[in-house]
Coordinates of C-alpha atoms in Angstrom, one line a residue:
Chain A
M1 CA -141.4 55.8 126.9
N2 CA -139.2 58.9 126.6
T3 CA -137.5 58.2 129.9
L4 CA -136.8 54.6 128.8
L5 CA -135.2 55.8 125.6
L6 CA -133.0 58.3 127.5
A7 CA -132.1 55.7 130.0
A8 CA -131.0 53.4 127.3
A9 CA -128.9 56.2 125.7
L10 CA -127.4 56.9 129.1
L11 CA -126.4 53.2 129.4
L12 CA -124.8 53.3 126.0
L13 CA -122.9 56.4 127.0
L14 CA -121.7 54.6 130.1
T15 CA -120.3 51.8 127.9
I16 CA -118.5 54.4 125.9
L17 CA -116.9 55.7 129.1
A18 CA -116.0 52.1 130.0
G19 CA -114.3 51.8 126.6
L20 CA -112.4 55.0 127.2
W21 CA -110.6 53.3 130.0
R22 CA -109.2 50.8 127.4
V23 CA -108.2 53.7 125.2
V24 CA -106.3 55.4 127.9
R25 CA -104.7 52.2 129.3
G26 CA -103.9 50.4 126.1
P27 CA -101.6 48.5 126.4
T28 CA -101.2 48.0 122.6
A29 CA -102.1 50.4 119.8
A30 CA -104.7 47.8 118.5
D31 CA -106.5 47.8 121.9
R32 CA -106.9 51.6 121.7
M33 CA -108.0 51.6 118.1
L34 CA -110.6 48.8 118.6
A35 CA -112.1 50.6 121.6
A36 CA -112.4 53.7 119.5
Q37 CA -114.1 51.7 116.8
L38 CA -116.6 50.4 119.4
F39 CA -117.5 54.0 120.1
G40 CA -118.7 54.4 116.5
T41 CA -121.2 51.7 117.0
S42 CA -122.3 52.9 120.4
G43 CA -122.5 56.4 119.0
V44 CA -124.9 55.3 116.3
G45 CA -127.1 53.6 118.9
T46 CA -127.0 56.6 121.2
L47 CA -127.9 59.0 118.4
L48 CA -130.8 56.8 117.1
L49 CA -132.2 56.7 120.6
L50 CA -131.8 60.4 121.1
A51 CA -133.4 61.2 117.7
E52 CA -136.5 59.3 118.9
A53 CA -136.5 60.8 122.4
W54 CA -136.0 64.4 121.4
Q55 CA -138.0 64.2 118.2
Q56 CA -134.9 65.3 116.2
P57 CA -135.0 63.4 113.0
A58 CA -131.7 65.1 111.8
L59 CA -129.8 63.1 114.4
R60 CA -130.5 60.0 112.3
D61 CA -128.4 61.6 109.6
V62 CA -125.6 62.1 112.1
A63 CA -125.9 58.4 112.9
L64 CA -125.7 57.6 109.2
I65 CA -122.4 59.6 108.9
F66 CA -121.0 57.8 112.0
A67 CA -121.9 54.4 110.5
L68 CA -120.2 55.3 107.2
L69 CA -117.1 57.0 108.5
A70 CA -116.3 54.8 111.6
V71 CA -114.5 52.3 109.4
L72 CA -112.2 55.0 107.9
A73 CA -109.9 55.5 110.9
L74 CA -109.6 51.7 111.4
V75 CA -108.6 51.1 107.8
A76 CA -106.1 54.0 107.9
F77 CA -104.7 52.5 111.1
V78 CA -104.2 49.1 109.6
R79 CA -102.8 50.4 106.3
L80 CA -100.6 53.3 107.5
R81 CA -99.1 51.6 110.6
H82 CA -95.4 51.2 110.4
E83 CA -93.3 48.8 112.4
G84 CA -92.5 50.2 115.8
A85 CA -95.6 52.2 116.3
E86 CA -95.8 52.0 120.0
Chain B
M1 CA -135.6 68.5 133.3
S2 CA -135.9 64.9 134.3
G3 CA -133.2 63.1 136.3
V4 CA -132.2 61.0 133.3
T5 CA -131.6 64.1 131.2
L6 CA -129.6 65.7 133.9
A7 CA -127.4 62.6 134.3
L8 CA -126.9 62.5 130.5
D9 CA -125.9 66.2 130.5
L10 CA -123.5 65.8 133.4
L11 CA -121.9 62.6 131.9
L12 CA -121.5 64.3 128.5
G13 CA -120.0 67.5 129.9
L14 CA -117.7 65.9 132.4
S15 CA -116.4 63.2 130.0
L16 CA -115.7 65.8 127.4
V17 CA -113.5 67.9 129.7
W18 CA -111.8 64.7 130.9
L19 CA -111.2 63.5 127.3
A20 CA -109.7 66.9 126.4
W21 CA -107.4 66.7 129.3
R22 CA -106.4 63.1 128.6
T23 CA -105.8 64.0 124.9
L24 CA -103.4 66.8 125.8
A25 CA -101.7 64.8 128.5
S26 CA -101.3 61.6 126.5
P27 CA -97.7 60.4 126.6
T28 CA -97.8 59.1 123.0
L29 CA -99.0 60.8 119.8
F30 CA -100.9 57.7 118.7
G31 CA -102.8 57.6 122.0
A32 CA -103.6 61.3 121.6
I33 CA -105.0 60.7 118.1
V34 CA -107.3 57.9 119.3
L35 CA -108.5 60.0 122.2
F36 CA -109.1 62.9 119.8
I37 CA -111.3 60.6 117.6
A38 CA -113.3 59.7 120.7
F39 CA -113.4 63.4 121.6
G40 CA -114.9 64.2 118.2
L41 CA -117.6 61.6 118.7
L42 CA -118.6 62.9 122.2
M43 CA -118.5 66.4 120.8
A44 CA -121.0 65.4 118.1
L45 CA -123.3 64.0 120.8
V46 CA -123.0 67.3 122.8
W47 CA -123.9 69.3 119.7
A48 CA -126.9 67.0 119.2
R49 CA -127.9 67.7 122.8
L50 CA -127.5 71.4 122.3
D51 CA -130.1 71.3 119.6
A52 CA -127.5 72.0 116.8
P53 CA -127.9 69.1 114.4
D54 CA -126.1 70.9 111.6
I55 CA -122.9 71.2 113.7
A56 CA -123.4 67.7 115.0
L57 CA -123.4 66.5 111.4
A58 CA -120.2 68.5 110.6
E59 CA -118.5 67.3 113.8
A60 CA -119.4 63.7 113.1
A61 CA -118.0 63.9 109.5
V62 CA -114.9 66.0 110.1
G63 CA -114.1 65.6 113.8
A64 CA -114.8 61.9 114.3
G65 CA -114.2 60.8 110.7
L66 CA -111.7 62.6 108.5
T67 CA -109.4 64.3 111.0
G68 CA -108.4 61.0 112.5
V69 CA -107.2 59.7 109.1
L70 CA -105.3 63.0 108.4
L71 CA -103.7 62.8 111.8
L72 CA -102.8 59.1 111.4
A73 CA -101.3 59.9 108.0
A74 CA -99.2 62.7 109.5
L75 CA -98.1 60.3 112.3
A76 CA -97.0 57.7 109.7
D77 CA -95.0 60.5 108.0
L78 CA -93.3 61.5 111.2
Q79 CA -92.4 57.9 112.0
Q80 CA -90.9 57.4 108.5
G81 CA -88.4 60.1 109.0
D82 CA -85.6 59.3 111.4
N83 CA -86.2 60.6 114.9
L84 CA -88.5 63.3 113.7
L85 CA -91.0 62.3 116.3
P86 CA -91.1 65.1 118.8
V87 CA -90.5 64.0 122.3
R88 CA -93.3 65.1 124.6
E89 CA -91.7 66.5 127.7
P90 CA -93.9 67.4 130.7
L91 CA -93.8 71.0 131.8
R92 CA -91.0 71.5 134.3
G93 CA -90.8 74.0 137.1
W94 CA -93.5 74.7 139.7
L95 CA -93.4 78.5 138.9
L96 CA -94.4 77.9 135.2
Q97 CA -97.1 75.5 136.3
L98 CA -98.4 78.0 138.8
I99 CA -98.6 80.8 136.3
L100 CA -100.4 78.5 133.8
A101 CA -102.8 77.4 136.4
L102 CA -103.6 81.1 137.3
C103 CA -104.0 82.0 133.7
A104 CA -106.5 79.1 133.2
L105 CA -108.3 80.1 136.4
G106 CA -108.5 83.7 135.2
L107 CA -109.9 82.6 131.8
F108 CA -112.4 80.3 133.5
T109 CA -113.6 83.2 135.7
L110 CA -113.9 85.6 132.7
L111 CA -115.9 83.0 130.7
T112 CA -118.2 82.4 133.7
L113 CA -118.8 86.1 134.2
A114 CA -119.6 86.5 130.5
L115 CA -122.0 83.6 130.6
L116 CA -123.7 84.9 133.7
G117 CA -123.9 88.4 132.2
L118 CA -125.8 87.3 129.2
P119 CA -129.1 89.1 128.8
S120 CA -132.2 87.0 128.9
P121 CA -133.2 85.9 126.3
P122 CA -129.7 85.7 124.8
P123 CA -129.0 87.9 121.7
S124 CA -130.0 86.0 118.5
L125 CA -130.3 86.8 114.8
A126 CA -133.0 84.2 114.4
G127 CA -135.6 86.9 114.6
Q128 CA -134.2 88.6 111.5
V129 CA -133.6 85.4 109.6
L130 CA -136.8 83.5 110.0
P131 CA -139.2 86.2 108.6
R132 CA -137.1 86.4 105.4
L133 CA -136.9 82.7 104.8
D134 CA -139.8 82.9 102.3
G135 CA -137.8 84.9 99.9
A136 CA -134.6 82.9 100.3
G137 CA -133.4 80.1 98.0
A138 CA -133.5 77.5 100.8
S139 CA -136.1 76.8 103.5
H140 CA -133.6 75.6 106.0
P141 CA -132.4 78.6 108.0
V142 CA -128.7 77.5 108.3
T143 CA -128.5 76.9 104.5
A144 CA -130.2 80.1 103.8
V145 CA -127.7 82.0 105.9
L146 CA -124.7 80.2 104.5
L147 CA -125.6 80.4 100.8
D148 CA -128.0 83.3 100.5
F149 CA -127.8 86.0 103.3
R150 CA -124.1 85.5 104.0
A151 CA -123.1 83.7 100.8
W152 CA -120.1 86.0 100.5
D153 CA -118.5 84.5 103.7
T154 CA -119.0 81.0 102.3
L155 CA -117.4 82.0 99.0
L156 CA -114.3 83.2 100.9
E157 CA -114.2 80.0 102.9
I158 CA -114.0 78.0 99.8
A159 CA -111.1 80.2 98.6
V160 CA -109.4 79.4 102.0
L161 CA -109.8 75.7 101.4
L162 CA -108.1 76.0 98.1
L163 CA -105.3 77.9 99.7
A164 CA -104.9 75.2 102.3
V165 CA -104.4 72.6 99.5
V166 CA -101.7 74.9 97.9
A167 CA -100.0 75.2 101.3
A168 CA -100.1 71.5 102.0
W169 CA -98.8 70.7 98.5
S170 CA -95.9 73.1 98.9
L171 CA -94.7 71.0 101.8
G172 CA -94.0 68.0 99.6
S173 CA -95.9 64.8 99.1
H174 CA -96.1 61.6 100.9
P175 CA -98.4 59.1 99.2
H176 CA -100.2 56.7 101.5
P177 CA -100.0 53.9 101.9
N178 CA -97.1 52.4 100.1
P179 CA -98.5 52.0 96.6
R180 CA -96.7 48.7 96.1
I181 CA -98.8 47.0 98.7
V182 CA -102.3 46.4 97.6
G183 CA -105.0 46.1 100.2
S184 CA -106.3 42.6 101.2
E185 CA -109.3 41.1 99.6
V186 CA -111.3 41.7 102.8
L187 CA -110.6 45.4 102.7
Q188 CA -111.3 45.6 99.0
G189 CA -114.6 43.7 99.4
L190 CA -115.6 46.1 102.2
V191 CA -114.7 49.2 100.2
R192 CA -116.7 47.8 97.2
V193 CA -119.8 47.4 99.4
L194 CA -119.3 50.7 101.3
L195 CA -118.5 53.0 98.4
P196 CA -121.9 53.1 96.7
F197 CA -123.6 53.9 100.0
A198 CA -121.1 56.7 100.7
V199 CA -121.7 58.3 97.3
L200 CA -125.5 57.9 97.7
S201 CA -125.4 59.4 101.2
A202 CA -123.3 62.4 99.9
G203 CA -126.0 63.1 97.3
Y204 CA -128.7 62.7 99.9
L205 CA -127.0 65.2 102.3
V206 CA -126.6 67.9 99.6
W207 CA -130.2 67.5 98.5
R208 CA -131.4 67.6 102.1
G209 CA -129.4 70.7 102.8
G210 CA -132.1 72.8 101.0
F211 CA -134.7 72.2 103.7
A212 CA -133.1 70.4 106.6
P213 CA -129.7 70.0 108.3
G214 CA -127.2 68.9 105.8
G215 CA -125.4 70.5 102.9
A216 CA -122.2 70.7 101.0
F217 CA -119.7 70.5 103.8
Q218 CA -121.0 67.3 105.3
A219 CA -121.6 65.8 101.8
G220 CA -118.2 66.7 100.6
T221 CA -116.6 65.1 103.7
V222 CA -118.5 61.8 103.1
L223 CA -117.3 61.9 99.5
A224 CA -113.8 62.5 100.6
A225 CA -114.0 59.5 103.0
A226 CA -115.1 57.4 100.0
G227 CA -112.1 58.6 98.0
I228 CA -109.6 58.0 100.8
L229 CA -111.0 54.5 101.3
L230 CA -110.4 53.9 97.6
L231 CA -106.8 55.1 97.9
L232 CA -106.2 53.1 101.1
S233 CA -107.5 49.9 99.6
G234 CA -105.5 50.3 96.5
L235 CA -108.6 49.9 94.4
G236 CA -108.6 53.4 92.9
R237 CA -106.0 54.9 90.7
P238 CA -103.6 57.0 92.7
F239 CA -104.6 60.6 93.1
N240 CA -102.5 62.8 90.8
G241 CA -102.7 66.5 91.8
R242 CA -100.6 67.5 88.8
H243 CA -103.3 66.4 86.3
W244 CA -105.2 69.4 84.9
L245 CA -108.5 67.6 85.3
W246 CA -108.1 67.1 89.1
R247 CA -107.0 70.7 89.5
A248 CA -110.0 71.9 87.5
L249 CA -112.3 69.9 89.6
L250 CA -110.6 71.1 92.8
A251 CA -111.3 74.7 91.8
S252 CA -114.8 74.0 90.3
G253 CA -116.7 75.0 93.4
L254 CA -114.9 78.3 93.6
F255 CA -115.4 78.8 89.8
I256 CA -119.2 78.1 90.0
F257 CA -119.6 80.3 93.1
T258 CA -117.6 83.2 91.6
G259 CA -119.5 82.7 88.3
V260 CA -122.8 83.1 90.1
A261 CA -121.5 86.1 92.0
L262 CA -120.4 87.8 88.7
G263 CA -123.6 86.8 86.9
T264 CA -125.8 88.3 89.6
L265 CA -123.6 91.4 89.7
L266 CA -124.0 91.9 85.9
L267 CA -127.8 91.4 86.2
G268 CA -127.8 94.4 88.4
G269 CA -129.0 92.9 91.7
G270 CA -125.6 92.9 93.5
A271 CA -123.2 90.0 93.9
L272 CA -124.9 86.8 95.1
D273 CA -128.3 88.5 95.3
Y274 CA -130.2 85.8 93.5
P275 CA -133.1 86.8 91.2
A276 CA -136.5 85.9 92.5
G277 CA -137.4 82.3 91.7
L278 CA -133.9 81.3 90.7
G279 CA -132.5 81.1 94.3
Y280 CA -133.1 77.4 94.8
G281 CA -131.6 76.3 91.5
L282 CA -128.6 78.5 91.9
I283 CA -128.0 77.4 95.5
L284 CA -128.3 73.8 94.5
A285 CA -125.7 74.3 91.7
I286 CA -123.3 76.0 94.0
E287 CA -123.8 73.3 96.7
L288 CA -123.1 70.5 94.1
G289 CA -119.9 72.3 93.0
L290 CA -118.9 72.9 96.6
T291 CA -119.5 69.2 97.5
L292 CA -117.1 68.1 94.8
T293 CA -114.5 70.7 95.7
I294 CA -114.6 70.0 99.4
G295 CA -114.4 66.3 98.8
L296 CA -111.4 66.7 96.6
T297 CA -109.8 69.2 99.0
F298 CA -109.8 66.6 101.7
I299 CA -108.5 63.9 99.4
A300 CA -105.8 66.3 98.2
L301 CA -104.8 67.2 101.7
Y302 CA -104.5 63.5 102.5
A303 CA -102.7 62.4 99.4
G304 CA -100.4 65.3 98.6
E305 CA -99.7 66.5 95.1
Q306 CA -97.5 63.9 93.6
D307 CA -98.6 60.9 91.6
A308 CA -97.7 57.7 93.5
A309 CA -96.5 56.2 90.3
E310 CA -94.0 59.1 89.9
E311 CA -92.7 58.5 93.4
R312 CA -91.8 54.9 92.5
E313 CA -89.6 55.9 89.7

């Protein structure tokens, strides 16, 4: 069971790395930002799996913070972006 | 260690180094900010792996959450000014690059030697902290160290936070976003749903800090995120750092902390040496004050001093 959870976490981590490619390549600012947003969701999933696998209940609180704050950067990006950003 | 764990460790470690390199090498500032946000997220995962959930919580809140907003706001400021955007020029000259590479290699060697030279088991203060936990005001070792055994350090840290706000305010103010543009209904609806959860979570994190990973820093950051969302959506009244009430609240954490220090000093036990039985209550009071102060500090750093209404005039 533990190995299964860890393998699932590993898979999620690999999807994060796949998303990183989009962050590096772009081409538009929105592409980069949306990929970073996706990490928030994958990060929540990874942390919940690791909390179960390593019996670390505190990691669920880390996931909670991720879930709450992930939206912050996106809202700031939409609201603060000026014409000509990239 | 199973193969899956090893793969997880390798992937985390290598991607962290790769991200750090890409962040520094990013040709645009915006790209660097997005990479830095991703770096914060992976860093939090690494702390989780290193069995340090307290730091993972702080990294998730500050590194992956708030820093991104502060950096984006700074970038928006830079782009508003004409040609203030610094041009990122790659390092020129093979000699300079060679010297830098040698320096980095030397540092790497030193760090590796230091790591290999660690005695086994590595030096730790856990042996001194854990037996004294019974008499401390908090049963979670990290909180006990931060607010009981080494409370003096934390007191000075809060003073530093206040100094940071004073320094940031002295640089002038740049209200974000343009106060004339109100956020869309979708954004306002989202903020209305999210806000109660954020405040509830902040309260939960402070309360939990007494006996498990959590505490004022993480809770204050979540509170600040809620406040910045209010400002970004245009739902809340603009933050006005000149109002005496905001200033009083900004300093409240330091006031409560100093008050407790003076009170315990007058009682004869020494500053921040809590009387037996009162430790938990005093620590909770300090933590609540700190949460408010830390939350407002981040909001003040983000919003600057001036009232947005004043700026319009």
